[in-house]
Amino acid sequence: MPSMIGKGVPRVDAVAKVTGTAQYVYDMQFPGMLWARVLRSTIAFGEIVSIDASEALAMPGVRAFLTGKEIGDDLHGTSLCDEPILARDIVRFYGEGIGVIAADTEEIANEALKKVKVVYREMKPVFDVEEAFSENPPAILHPDLRTYKTSRPPKFIENRPNVYHSHRIQSGDLEQGYTDSDVIVEHEWRTAKIQHVQMEPHCAIAEVEANGDVTVHASINTLYACKNIFCRAFNLPKSKVRVRTYAVGGGFGGKQNITTMGVTYALAKATGRPVKYNLTREEVFIGACTRHPTVIRVKDGVKKNGTLMARDIEVLLDGGGYSEFGFLVVMNCCYAAIGTYKIPNFRIRSYGIYTNAPICGAYRGFGNVQVQWATECQNDLCAEAIHMDPMEFRLKNVLIDGDRNPGREIVFNNEAKQCMEWVEKGMETLKEKLERKPLPPNKVRGYGVSGGNKYSMAPTSSMAYVKMYEDGVVEGRIGGDEPGQGLFTVCAQMLAEIFELPMSEVRIIGGDTQICPYDEGSISSRATYNNGNAIRLAAEDCIRQIREKAAIKMNVPAEKLKVANKRVYNTDNVLESIDVRDLYDLNIMATGLYVKEGGEFCGKATWFQGTCKPNENYNSDRLCSFYTQGAQGIAVLIDKETGKVDIEGIVSSYDTGNPINPPLVEVQIEGGAMMAIGSALMEAMIMDEKGQTINANLTNYIIPTFKDMPLESHHMTNIAKSYHPNGPFGAKGLGEGTMSCTAPAIANAIYDAIGVRFYDLPITAEQIMAELNKKAAEGDPAKAKETVEVREPATIGV
Amino acid sequence: MKRDITLKINGQSYEVRIEEDALLMDVLRKNLYLPGTKKGCGEGECGACTVLVDGVSELSCLMYAVMAEGKEITTIEGLSKGGKLDPIQEAFVEASAVQCGYCIPGMIMSTKNLLDKNPHPTEAEILDGMSGNICRCTGYKKIVDAVKLAAEKRA
């Protein structure tokens, strides 16, 4: 049997998806189902004085209306419970849900919403994250913050009332590091508010049975996290609640909120009917979750020989109205700065800050991508300050196995160097290809590189069941999510490998808390590593049971037996084997098989990935499961008359451990790069002075299309040779890391092309034109480089 | 105003009572339980709802259902015949062009529209012909591969 590992087998769900038969919750309808629509606030901050829905309720076909107060939930959150399902007394951002209607059709619900009258008492909002962070902010969003329930205690900052959590990792002696440096490079970097734009909008259908049992069908990317937060919000016993997912039309971290589950449950309870809520595209922008805008200050100290001596980072995360998964982003974003480079003197401090804006939560990288926007641009500035090639600078400081990183972790399975070297060579090939043709008129070309990493969370655990049916087909059950990344396919490949079966004889069941065991979700790039290990262990348990049974039947010791291709073999004599069906007994009607003793062949297992306890500076031998590593080079072609940036070439190399399915790895790398191109050049949610998002649609919020990709021959993707010693078949994870290199590589390429350094994302054509015009006015040729800002050591931050 | 209309979809006739301003996308998805045609934005930007009307691609979220009366509508459900995938569908599977899959029915319908008109498109023509369809997962490269492979399979 050829190995199934490292093989590009088709996805297990591909045929369903190409025939339009894959089930998505957004498409589903149940008999007797009502449709919900959410009433959204038209102010950014203020008190709800009254809501009058009497006219709406009088309309034919309208079945119920509930206000935030009537939903009946406790405040919820990932760790800090600060968020109601719908606002009750106070609204904290423009577009926040304040009431919900159920009607026979979506159209009636929409009409009815228009008839609800709301009276507000407005308060002065705060939109600017630095103002919100200050000791005397214009608005305090959660005056009761310090009394909220928590499951993991937040680190508040005294006198900064809008900070909901903070984190710090520190090692070495910063001041000494700067003293020992020849050059100090210090800058402030910003990123905009962006949205995941999953193709399937968020949605849920809730059903409540007569005995109070609850089933919620939802498009989410964290099955158990959503279930647990939902149960806590409604004080429901875990055993009474079943959460189901189906095909999920994209997640990227943005489907972890329980709003759709909460409103549909409350309405289903109130009406006794199944209730569905589908978000519109506009609501996806304002009513789901976004990526934190950031202000990031970095101060680097570098020696002339290229040694990075010190790095101090301060991250302000603009969290919006509620903390949600942003609570974890505050802590997790810090790992970005410790994953790739050796930095003997180091500090990163991060702050999650409330502002009157739509909620910010997890977004492909948990803040790591924003932090690396800053640090990877800084790396280029450091290299330039000492007249070193940018990749040479990175390679000089890159971590290799056996080093201690700035969090004092012992580095292992780190192939960052290999990725960088591949990209260095790949860029030579790309340049050679591009420069064969003369440059088009009025265009200028530039090249940029970046490193990048993403850690994966720990401690963490996944569980699995693995069952063999009497026909020899093997089924794995996992609680991990399949929002498109290919988890079910790689887990099926692992089962096929272990049981030596073709792909058609294995399957993965997921997305149902009633029949699938606990998992922490498809977050933190953790799914393949953790679910894969759980599947591997549960498969071993199942095989143990089969061998023990077969040992009696064959009169051969169990340790001599091997299970393969629906048979059990004596490894001392492979001619001696039995069909797995021979392990069963025929029932009295002669219609079926059963196992006479011990029950079905059903293995179960828990995979737990631990860490070493961090000290007060958050240093430890091991803080996480693994690091995905990567490097990327980008070629840009800039139109000097319009400022438009074309991505001419992309060269990517990522270390994801041993790839279980290489084409699935490549498509993640290509997809992450494209998403990051959007964040670098196009995407920003824009709010007016009242806090209303004015481009909450795909007409004015532009994301990359086919027209934004380079030609295929200029788009090279490499999977590094790597094997994680704790990973299932050596695999680790990938999804988030694929976004880490792209924006800085683009900015570095733009700088190479026109000599203008951009500090804020996105870098739009208008901004490029403005800078080019400024240069033209100064009589500066477009290719001339800016002098790098080099300052004396100075204190930054607070 | 309700109206009774007959729609011809994937070679079969469907009688349906709808509001005059009902969109073809909603009628397919909600009234006729053909949810292979996806709703991604409802405003003509994402291409997930692409169907063929008399062989030409249309965004069903921008078309009233009454306008499709008397025309041949093809949706993703009508592409595979007798359990056998259309060569375009096969190509998407083999090229690993599918991730979350929500954009894929629209992508496949646009591919059909492109290849029916231009059986051997250049890479630039593929990018042009597919540019009305958005995918957030794949980065498009493997979808371009799938379109090229589909063209080969149909040749």
PDB file of N, CA and C in Angstrom, chain A residues 695-728:
ATOM      1  N   ASN A 695     -18.318  51.971   4.288  1.00  0.00           N
ATOM      2  CA  ASN A 695     -18.027  51.089   3.149  1.00  0.00           C
ATOM      3  C   ASN A 695     -18.257  49.616   3.504  1.00  0.00           C
ATOM      4  N   ALA A 696     -19.362  49.360   4.195  1.00  0.00           N
ATOM      5  CA  ALA A 696     -19.664  47.988   4.615  1.00  0.00           C
ATOM      6  C   ALA A 696     -20.321  47.211   3.477  1.00  0.00           C
ATOM      7  N   ASN A 697     -19.641  47.122   2.363  1.00  0.00           N
ATOM      8  CA  ASN A 697     -20.149  46.367   1.216  1.00  0.00           C
ATOM      9  C   ASN A 697     -18.974  46.072   0.294  1.00  0.00           C
ATOM     10  N   LEU A 698     -19.182  45.152  -0.647  1.00  0.00           N
ATOM     11  CA  LEU A 698     -18.073  44.748  -1.511  1.00  0.00           C
ATOM     12  C   LEU A 698     -17.907  45.674  -2.721  1.00  0.00           C
ATOM     13  N   THR A 699     -18.756  46.717  -2.786  1.00  0.00           N
ATOM     14  CA  THR A 699     -18.572  47.724  -3.831  1.00  0.00           C
ATOM     15  C   THR A 699     -17.478  48.698  -3.409  1.00  0.00           C
ATOM     16  N   ASN A 700     -17.481  49.058  -2.138  1.00  0.00           N
ATOM     17  CA  ASN A 700     -16.541  50.078  -1.658  1.00  0.00           C
ATOM     18  C   ASN A 700     -15.453  49.532  -0.744  1.00  0.00           C
ATOM     19  N   TYR A 701     -15.607  48.305  -0.295  1.00  0.00           N
ATOM     20  CA  TYR A 701     -14.537  47.625   0.430  1.00  0.00           C
ATOM     21  C   TYR A 701     -14.009  46.582  -0.545  1.00  0.00           C
ATOM     22  N   ILE A 702     -12.874  46.894  -1.155  1.00  0.00           N
ATOM     23  CA  ILE A 702     -12.391  46.080  -2.269  1.00  0.00           C
ATOM     24  C   ILE A 702     -11.446  45.008  -1.744  1.00  0.00           C
ATOM     25  N   ILE A 703     -11.686  43.777  -2.167  1.00  0.00           N
ATOM     26  CA  ILE A 703     -10.755  42.696  -1.839  1.00  0.00           C
ATOM     27  C   ILE A 703     -10.139  42.168  -3.145  1.00  0.00           C
ATOM     28  N   PRO A 704      -9.007  41.474  -3.047  1.00  0.00           N
ATOM     29  CA  PRO A 704      -8.321  41.043  -4.270  1.00  0.00           C
ATOM     30  C   PRO A 704      -9.189  40.135  -5.153  1.00  0.00           C
ATOM     31  N   THR A 705      -9.031  40.298  -6.440  1.00  0.00           N
ATOM     32  CA  THR A 705      -9.712  39.443  -7.422  1.00  0.00           C
ATOM     33  C   THR A 705      -8.643  38.765  -8.298  1.00  0.00           C
ATOM     34  N   PHE A 706      -9.106  38.017  -9.295  1.00  0.00           N
ATOM     35  CA  PHE A 706      -8.196  37.384 -10.249  1.00  0.00           C
ATOM     36  C   PHE A 706      -7.211  38.397 -10.841  1.00  0.00           C
ATOM     37  N   LYS A 707      -7.693  39.654 -10.991  1.00  0.00           N
ATOM     38  CA  LYS A 707      -6.884  40.666 -11.660  1.00  0.00           C
ATOM     39  C   LYS A 707      -5.706  41.136 -10.806  1.00  0.00           C
ATOM     40  N   ASP A 708      -5.701  40.742  -9.536  1.00  0.00           N
ATOM     41  CA  ASP A 708      -4.628  41.204  -8.650  1.00  0.00           C
ATOM     42  C   ASP A 708      -3.523  40.180  -8.461  1.00  0.00           C
ATOM     43  N   MET A 709      -3.646  39.053  -9.137  1.00  0.00           N
ATOM     44  CA  MET A 709      -2.616  38.030  -8.954  1.00  0.00           C
ATOM     45  C   MET A 709      -1.562  38.110 -10.053  1.00  0.00           C
ATOM     46  N   PRO A 710      -0.339  37.682  -9.711  1.00  0.00           N
ATOM     47  CA  PRO A 710       0.700  37.680 -10.741  1.00  0.00           C
ATOM     48  C   PRO A 710       0.475  36.524 -11.712  1.00  0.00           C
ATOM     49  N   LEU A 711       1.174  36.563 -12.850  1.00  0.00           N
ATOM     50  CA  LEU A 711       1.125  35.434 -13.769  1.00  0.00           C
ATOM     51  C   LEU A 711       1.638  34.190 -13.047  1.00  0.00           C
ATOM     52  N   GLU A 712       1.104  33.052 -13.443  1.00  0.00           N
ATOM     53  CA  GLU A 712       1.466  31.812 -12.743  1.00  0.00           C
ATOM     54  C   GLU A 712       2.965  31.539 -12.766  1.00  0.00           C
ATOM     55  N   SER A 713       3.607  31.876 -13.890  1.00  0.00           N
ATOM     56  CA  SER A 713       5.039  31.590 -13.989  1.00  0.00           C
ATOM     57  C   SER A 713       5.863  32.506 -13.081  1.00  0.00           C
ATOM     58  N   HIS A 714       5.243  33.547 -12.536  1.00  0.00           N
ATOM     59  CA  HIS A 714       5.941  34.459 -11.623  1.00  0.00           C
ATOM     60  C   HIS A 714       5.492  34.236 -10.179  1.00  0.00           C
ATOM     61  N   HIS A 715       4.838  33.124  -9.935  1.00  0.00           N
ATOM     62  CA  HIS A 715       4.258  32.843  -8.624  1.00  0.00           C
ATOM     63  C   HIS A 715       4.768  31.476  -8.180  1.00  0.00           C
ATOM     64  N   MET A 716       5.789  31.488  -7.330  1.00  0.00           N
ATOM     65  CA  MET A 716       6.457  30.236  -6.967  1.00  0.00           C
ATOM     66  C   MET A 716       6.226  29.928  -5.492  1.00  0.00           C
ATOM     67  N   THR A 717       5.844  28.699  -5.246  1.00  0.00           N
ATOM     68  CA  THR A 717       5.547  28.301  -3.868  1.00  0.00           C
ATOM     69  C   THR A 717       6.363  27.066  -3.507  1.00  0.00           C
ATOM     70  N   ASN A 718       6.998  27.130  -2.361  1.00  0.00           N
ATOM     71  CA  ASN A 718       7.821  26.021  -1.896  1.00  0.00           C
ATOM     72  C   ASN A 718       7.381  25.588  -0.499  1.00  0.00           C
ATOM     73  N   ILE A 719       7.378  24.290  -0.272  1.00  0.00           N
ATOM     74  CA  ILE A 719       7.124  23.776   1.075  1.00  0.00           C
ATOM     75  C   ILE A 719       8.471  23.280   1.607  1.00  0.00           C
ATOM     76  N   ALA A 720       8.910  23.870   2.715  1.00  0.00           N
ATOM     77  CA  ALA A 720      10.242  23.537   3.241  1.00  0.00           C
ATOM     78  C   ALA A 720      10.283  22.081   3.718  1.00  0.00           C
ATOM     79  N   LYS A 721      11.463  21.497   3.638  1.00  0.00           N
ATOM     80  CA  LYS A 721      11.667  20.149   4.196  1.00  0.00           C
ATOM     81  C   LYS A 721      11.726  20.287   5.705  1.00  0.00           C
ATOM     82  N   SER A 722      10.836  19.594   6.382  1.00  0.00           N
ATOM     83  CA  SER A 722      10.724  19.802   7.820  1.00  0.00           C
ATOM     84  C   SER A 722       9.981  18.619   8.434  1.00  0.00           C
ATOM     85  N   TYR A 723      10.233  18.364   9.712  1.00  0.00           N
ATOM     86  CA  TYR A 723       9.541  17.277  10.404  1.00  0.00           C
ATOM     87  C   TYR A 723       9.458  17.658  11.866  1.00  0.00           C
ATOM     88  N   HIS A 724       8.245  17.897  12.350  1.00  0.00           N
ATOM     89  CA  HIS A 724       8.101  18.256  13.760  1.00  0.00           C
ATOM     90  C   HIS A 724       8.058  16.982  14.598  1.00  0.00           C
ATOM     91  N   PRO A 725       8.946  16.876  15.591  1.00  0.00           N
ATOM     92  CA  PRO A 725       9.037  15.598  16.327  1.00  0.00           C
ATOM     93  C   PRO A 725       7.759  15.239  17.092  1.00  0.00           C
ATOM     94  N   ASN A 726       6.934  16.211  17.437  1.00  0.00           N
ATOM     95  CA  ASN A 726       5.694  15.915  18.173  1.00  0.00           C
ATOM     96  C   ASN A 726       4.468  15.908  17.265  1.00  0.00           C
ATOM     97  N   GLY A 727       4.644  16.244  16.011  1.00  0.00           N
ATOM     98  CA  GLY A 727       3.482  16.371  15.127  1.00  0.00           C
ATOM     99  C   GLY A 727       3.040  15.018  14.595  1.00  0.00           C
ATOM    100  N   PRO A 728       1.787  14.891  14.169  1.00  0.00           N
ATOM    101  CA  PRO A 728       1.333  13.638  13.560  1.00  0.00           C
ATOM    102  C   PRO A 728       2.025  13.451  12.210  1.00  0.00           C
TER     103      PRO A 728
END
